Amino acid sequence: MALTSIPWDPASPVEVRELLAEVGVPWWLAGGFAVELALGRSLREHGDIDVLVLRRDQLAVREALRGWELWAADPPGVLRPWRSGEVLPAGVCDVWCRPAADQPWRIQVVLDESDGDCWVSRRNPRVRRDVRSIGRTGSDGIPYLAPEILQFYKAKDARPKDEVDFAALLPLLGADQRRWLAGAIRDTFGDHPWLARIG
C-alpha cells in the first residue's frame, strides 16, 4: 500500500495543543481548522489538520512528536522517513505524522520560512510580516494563523473548499487586513479573481 493511500484521521485542535504544549517554539493551526477557529464555528469536514511551524524550529517540533512516524514530503510529493536530527532543507515544506506504522495519519506539519523576527512566505519572499503579528489565539488557547494569511495561502489554485473558506472569512477582515491581503495576492499571483471581492 502506498503511503499516500493510508487514510487520515485528523487530530483535533485540542489534541494538537496537548501534543505541542511543551514545544517551546511558536506554532499555528493553518487550513480549515484555523478558519473555523477564526469564525468560532464549524464550517465543513476536514481531511487533515495543518500545523504551521517556522523552518528554524522544525527540530523542536520533531522532538515534541518523538516516538511518532514522521515522513517528509520531498518534491514532487514523495514521502520518505524524516530521520532523527535531520534538518529538512528549503523545498521540503510538508511532514506527514502518525503515532505508529499501523495507524492513520493524524497531523500535517507545514514548514514556512523566516528572516530574523519576520515570517517570510515560502510562496513569495517579498510577502513578510513580524512573526508576532501572524497569529491569533482561539478557543481553548489554540494558536492559528491570522485570517488574511490564511486567505493568502488559499488563493493559490483555489479549490471549492477554499472558495467556501474565503467567503466565510472575508467579512471578518478589517481595512488594513484587506489591504495587506490584496497586496500579497497581487504581488504573488498577479490578477486574481478574489481581488475584486476584497475591495
One Martini backbone bead per residue (centre of mass of N, CA, C, O) as a GRO file, in nm:
protein
  199
    1MET     BB    1   0.096   0.037   0.023
    2ALA     BB    2   0.066   0.355  -0.012
    3LEU     BB    3   0.115   0.620   0.186
    4THR     BB    4  -0.109   0.807   0.043
    5SER     BB    5  -0.344   0.574   0.105
    6ILE     BB    6  -0.349   0.638   0.383
    7PRO     BB    7  -0.543   0.731   0.614
    8TRP     BB    8  -0.722   0.987   0.773
    9ASP     BB    9  -0.715   1.114   1.133
   10PRO     BB   10  -0.760   1.393   1.256
   11ALA     BB   11  -0.663   1.583   1.476
   12SER     BB   12  -0.741   1.784   1.711
   13PRO     BB   13  -0.676   2.087   1.831
   14VAL     BB   14  -0.642   1.986   2.123
   15GLU     BB   15  -0.436   1.765   2.064
   16VAL     BB   16  -0.221   1.950   1.950
   17ARG     BB   17  -0.185   2.124   2.199
   18GLU     BB   18  -0.089   1.887   2.380
   19LEU     BB   19   0.157   1.794   2.207
   20LEU     BB   20   0.274   2.120   2.204
   21ALA     BB   21   0.298   2.242   2.497
   22GLU     BB   22   0.643   2.194   2.520
   23VAL     BB   23   0.800   2.309   2.262
   24GLY     BB   24   0.898   2.638   2.270
   25VAL     BB   25   0.750   2.718   1.998
   26PRO     BB   26   0.598   2.845   1.745
   27TRP     BB   27   0.250   2.786   1.650
   28TRP     BB   28  -0.003   2.709   1.385
   29LEU     BB   29  -0.291   2.690   1.264
   30ALA     BB   30  -0.417   2.576   0.956
   31GLY     BB   31  -0.657   2.595   0.751
   32GLY     BB   32  -0.971   2.486   0.829
   33PHE     BB   33  -0.942   2.497   1.140
   34ALA     BB   34  -0.858   2.798   1.145
   35VAL     BB   35  -1.112   2.910   1.026
   36GLU     BB   36  -1.295   2.812   1.264
   37LEU     BB   37  -1.155   2.974   1.484
   38ALA     BB   38  -1.219   3.252   1.359
   39LEU     BB   39  -1.538   3.201   1.350
   40GLY     BB   40  -1.654   3.004   1.590
   41ARG     BB   41  -1.715   2.761   1.378
   42SER     BB   42  -1.842   2.535   1.183
   43LEU     BB   43  -1.813   2.443   0.817
   44ARG     BB   44  -1.651   2.161   0.764
   45GLU     BB   45  -1.483   1.915   0.651
   46HIS     BB   46  -1.175   1.721   0.731
   47GLY     BB   47  -0.881   1.560   0.605
   48ASP     BB   48  -0.700   1.750   0.790
   49ILE     BB   49  -0.414   1.890   0.980
   50ASP     BB   50  -0.256   2.206   1.010
   51VAL     BB   51   0.091   2.288   1.106
   52LEU     BB   52   0.263   2.577   1.157
   53VAL     BB   53   0.623   2.616   1.108
   54LEU     BB   54   0.924   2.716   1.149
   55ARG     BB   55   1.203   2.597   1.016
   56ARG     BB   56   1.392   2.665   1.264
   57ASP     BB   57   1.179   2.471   1.455
   58GLN     BB   58   1.163   2.166   1.364
   59LEU     BB   59   1.317   2.001   1.592
   60ALA     BB   60   1.120   2.064   1.821
   61VAL     BB   61   0.879   1.920   1.689
   62ARG     BB   62   1.009   1.648   1.654
   63GLU     BB   63   1.048   1.603   1.960
   64ALA     BB   64   0.743   1.625   2.041
   65LEU     BB   65   0.706   1.359   1.828
   66ARG     BB   66   0.829   1.144   1.975
   67GLY     BB   67   0.756   0.815   1.836
   68TRP     BB   68   0.675   0.897   1.574
   69GLU     BB   69   0.580   0.902   1.244
   70LEU     BB   70   0.792   1.074   1.002
   71TRP     BB   71   0.712   1.231   0.679
   72ALA     BB   72   0.864   1.357   0.410
   73ALA     BB   73   0.790   1.582   0.139
   74ASP     BB   74   0.934   1.534  -0.149
   75PRO     BB   75   0.991   1.670  -0.419
   76PRO     BB   76   0.692   1.576  -0.588
   77GLY     BB   77   0.561   1.389  -0.328
   78VAL     BB   78   0.766   1.212  -0.168
   79LEU     BB   79   0.775   0.987   0.081
   80ARG     BB   80   0.997   1.011   0.372
   81PRO     BB   81   1.189   0.966   0.619
   82TRP     BB   82   1.247   1.143   0.920
   83ARG     BB   83   1.531   1.187   1.059
   84SER     BB   84   1.702   1.208   1.326
   85GLY     BB   85   1.837   1.541   1.314
   86GLU     BB   86   1.718   1.630   1.056
   87VAL     BB   87   1.741   1.893   0.824
   88LEU     BB   88   1.515   2.041   0.643
   89PRO     BB   89   1.495   2.169   0.344
   90ALA     BB   90   1.427   2.371   0.126
   91GLY     BB   91   1.117   2.242  -0.023
   92VAL     BB   92   1.049   2.106   0.245
   93CYS     BB   93   0.705   2.157   0.373
   94ASP     BB   94   0.608   1.854   0.445
   95VAL     BB   95   0.467   1.660   0.727
   96TRP     BB   96   0.381   1.337   0.806
   97CYS     BB   97   0.178   1.216   1.088
   98ARG     BB   98   0.213   0.923   1.311
   99PRO     BB   99   0.218   0.710   1.579
  100ALA     BB  100   0.210   0.458   1.369
  101ALA     BB  101   0.222   0.224   1.113
  102ASP     BB  102  -0.095   0.119   1.196
  103GLN     BB  103  -0.177   0.421   1.149
  104PRO     BB  104  -0.306   0.707   1.087
  105TRP     BB  105  -0.302   1.008   0.991
  106ARG     BB  106  -0.294   1.325   1.196
  107ILE     BB  107  -0.050   1.524   1.093
  108GLN     BB  108   0.041   1.837   0.933
  109VAL     BB  109   0.349   1.974   0.872
  110VAL     BB  110   0.433   2.318   0.809
  111LEU     BB  111   0.695   2.484   0.646
  112ASP     BB  112   0.835   2.801   0.713
  113GLU     BB  113   0.971   3.106   0.682
  114SER     BB  114   1.256   3.316   0.792
  115ASP     BB  115   1.376   3.658   0.913
  116GLY     BB  116   1.430   3.670   1.201
  117ASP     BB  117   1.131   3.843   1.295
  118CYS     BB  118   1.032   3.719   1.018
  119TRP     BB  119   0.790   3.620   0.821
  120VAL     BB  120   0.815   3.405   0.521
  121SER     BB  121   0.698   3.332   0.233
  122ARG     BB  122   0.734   3.054   0.026
  123ARG     BB  123   0.589   3.197  -0.232
  124ASN     BB  124   0.703   3.498  -0.128
  125PRO     BB  125   0.964   3.689  -0.003
  126ARG     BB  126   0.798   3.970   0.001
  127VAL     BB  127   0.614   3.818   0.198
  128ARG     BB  128   0.586   3.983   0.518
  129ARG     BB  129   0.612   3.945   0.884
  130ASP     BB  130   0.579   3.970   1.192
  131VAL     BB  131   0.559   3.705   1.389
  132ARG     BB  132   0.364   3.843   1.608
  133SER     BB  133   0.130   3.900   1.359
  134ILE     BB  134   0.031   3.596   1.242
  135GLY     BB  135  -0.147   3.552   1.501
  136ARG     BB  136  -0.391   3.380   1.695
  137THR     BB  137  -0.633   3.320   1.961
  138GLY     BB  138  -0.838   3.074   2.051
  139SER     BB  139  -0.994   2.841   2.161
  140ASP     BB  140  -0.821   2.701   2.419
  141GLY     BB  141  -0.544   2.842   2.328
  142ILE     BB  142  -0.534   2.828   2.009
  143PRO     BB  143  -0.326   2.869   1.754
  144TYR     BB  144  -0.357   3.089   1.459
  145LEU     BB  145  -0.382   3.212   1.165
  146ALA     BB  146  -0.438   3.480   1.019
  147PRO     BB  147  -0.687   3.539   0.798
  148GLU     BB  148  -0.513   3.676   0.569
  149ILE     BB  149  -0.310   3.437   0.551
  150LEU     BB  150  -0.503   3.216   0.485
  151GLN     BB  151  -0.603   3.346   0.222
  152PHE     BB  152  -0.335   3.357   0.075
  153TYR     BB  153  -0.291   3.045   0.066
  154LYS     BB  154  -0.579   2.986  -0.080
  155ALA     BB  155  -0.530   3.137  -0.363
  156LYS     BB  156  -0.386   2.896  -0.463
  157ASP     BB  157  -0.562   2.709  -0.643
  158ALA     BB  158  -0.861   2.728  -0.585
  159ARG     BB  159  -1.089   2.548  -0.422
  160PRO     BB  160  -1.396   2.499  -0.316
  161LYS     BB  161  -1.312   2.515  -0.011
  162ASP     BB  162  -1.166   2.790  -0.043
  163GLU     BB  163  -1.417   2.950  -0.124
  164VAL     BB  164  -1.568   2.904   0.137
  165ASP     BB  165  -1.355   3.028   0.325
  166PHE     BB  166  -1.341   3.306   0.197
  167ALA     BB  167  -1.639   3.390   0.235
  168ALA     BB  168  -1.633   3.357   0.551
  169LEU     BB  169  -1.380   3.555   0.617
  170LEU     BB  170  -1.409   3.835   0.481
  171PRO     BB  171  -1.595   3.986   0.702
  172LEU     BB  172  -1.346   3.990   0.920
  173LEU     BB  173  -1.199   4.201   0.754
  174GLY     BB  174  -1.024   4.467   0.766
  175ALA     BB  175  -0.873   4.715   0.599
  176ASP     BB  176  -0.578   4.626   0.653
  177GLN     BB  177  -0.616   4.329   0.577
  178ARG     BB  178  -0.711   4.378   0.287
  179ARG     BB  179  -0.462   4.525   0.188
  180TRP     BB  180  -0.262   4.302   0.242
  181LEU     BB  181  -0.397   4.080   0.075
  182ALA     BB  182  -0.402   4.221  -0.199
  183GLY     BB  183  -0.095   4.265  -0.218
  184ALA     BB  184  -0.006   3.967  -0.192
  185ILE     BB  185  -0.165   3.856  -0.432
  186ARG     BB  186  -0.062   4.045  -0.655
  187ASP     BB  187   0.250   3.986  -0.612
  188THR     BB  188   0.212   3.663  -0.659
  189PHE     BB  189  -0.055   3.626  -0.885
  190GLY     BB  190  -0.181   3.876  -0.973
  191ASP     BB  191  -0.443   3.828  -1.131
  192HIS     BB  192  -0.741   3.789  -0.924
  193PRO     BB  193  -1.065   3.708  -0.841
  194TRP     BB  194  -1.051   3.818  -0.536
  195LEU     BB  195  -0.986   4.125  -0.559
  196ALA     BB  196  -1.275   4.240  -0.609
  197ARG     BB  197  -1.383   4.133  -0.322
  198ILE     BB  198  -1.189   4.280  -0.128
  199GLY     BB  199  -1.143   4.605  -0.229
   0.00000   0.00000   0.00000
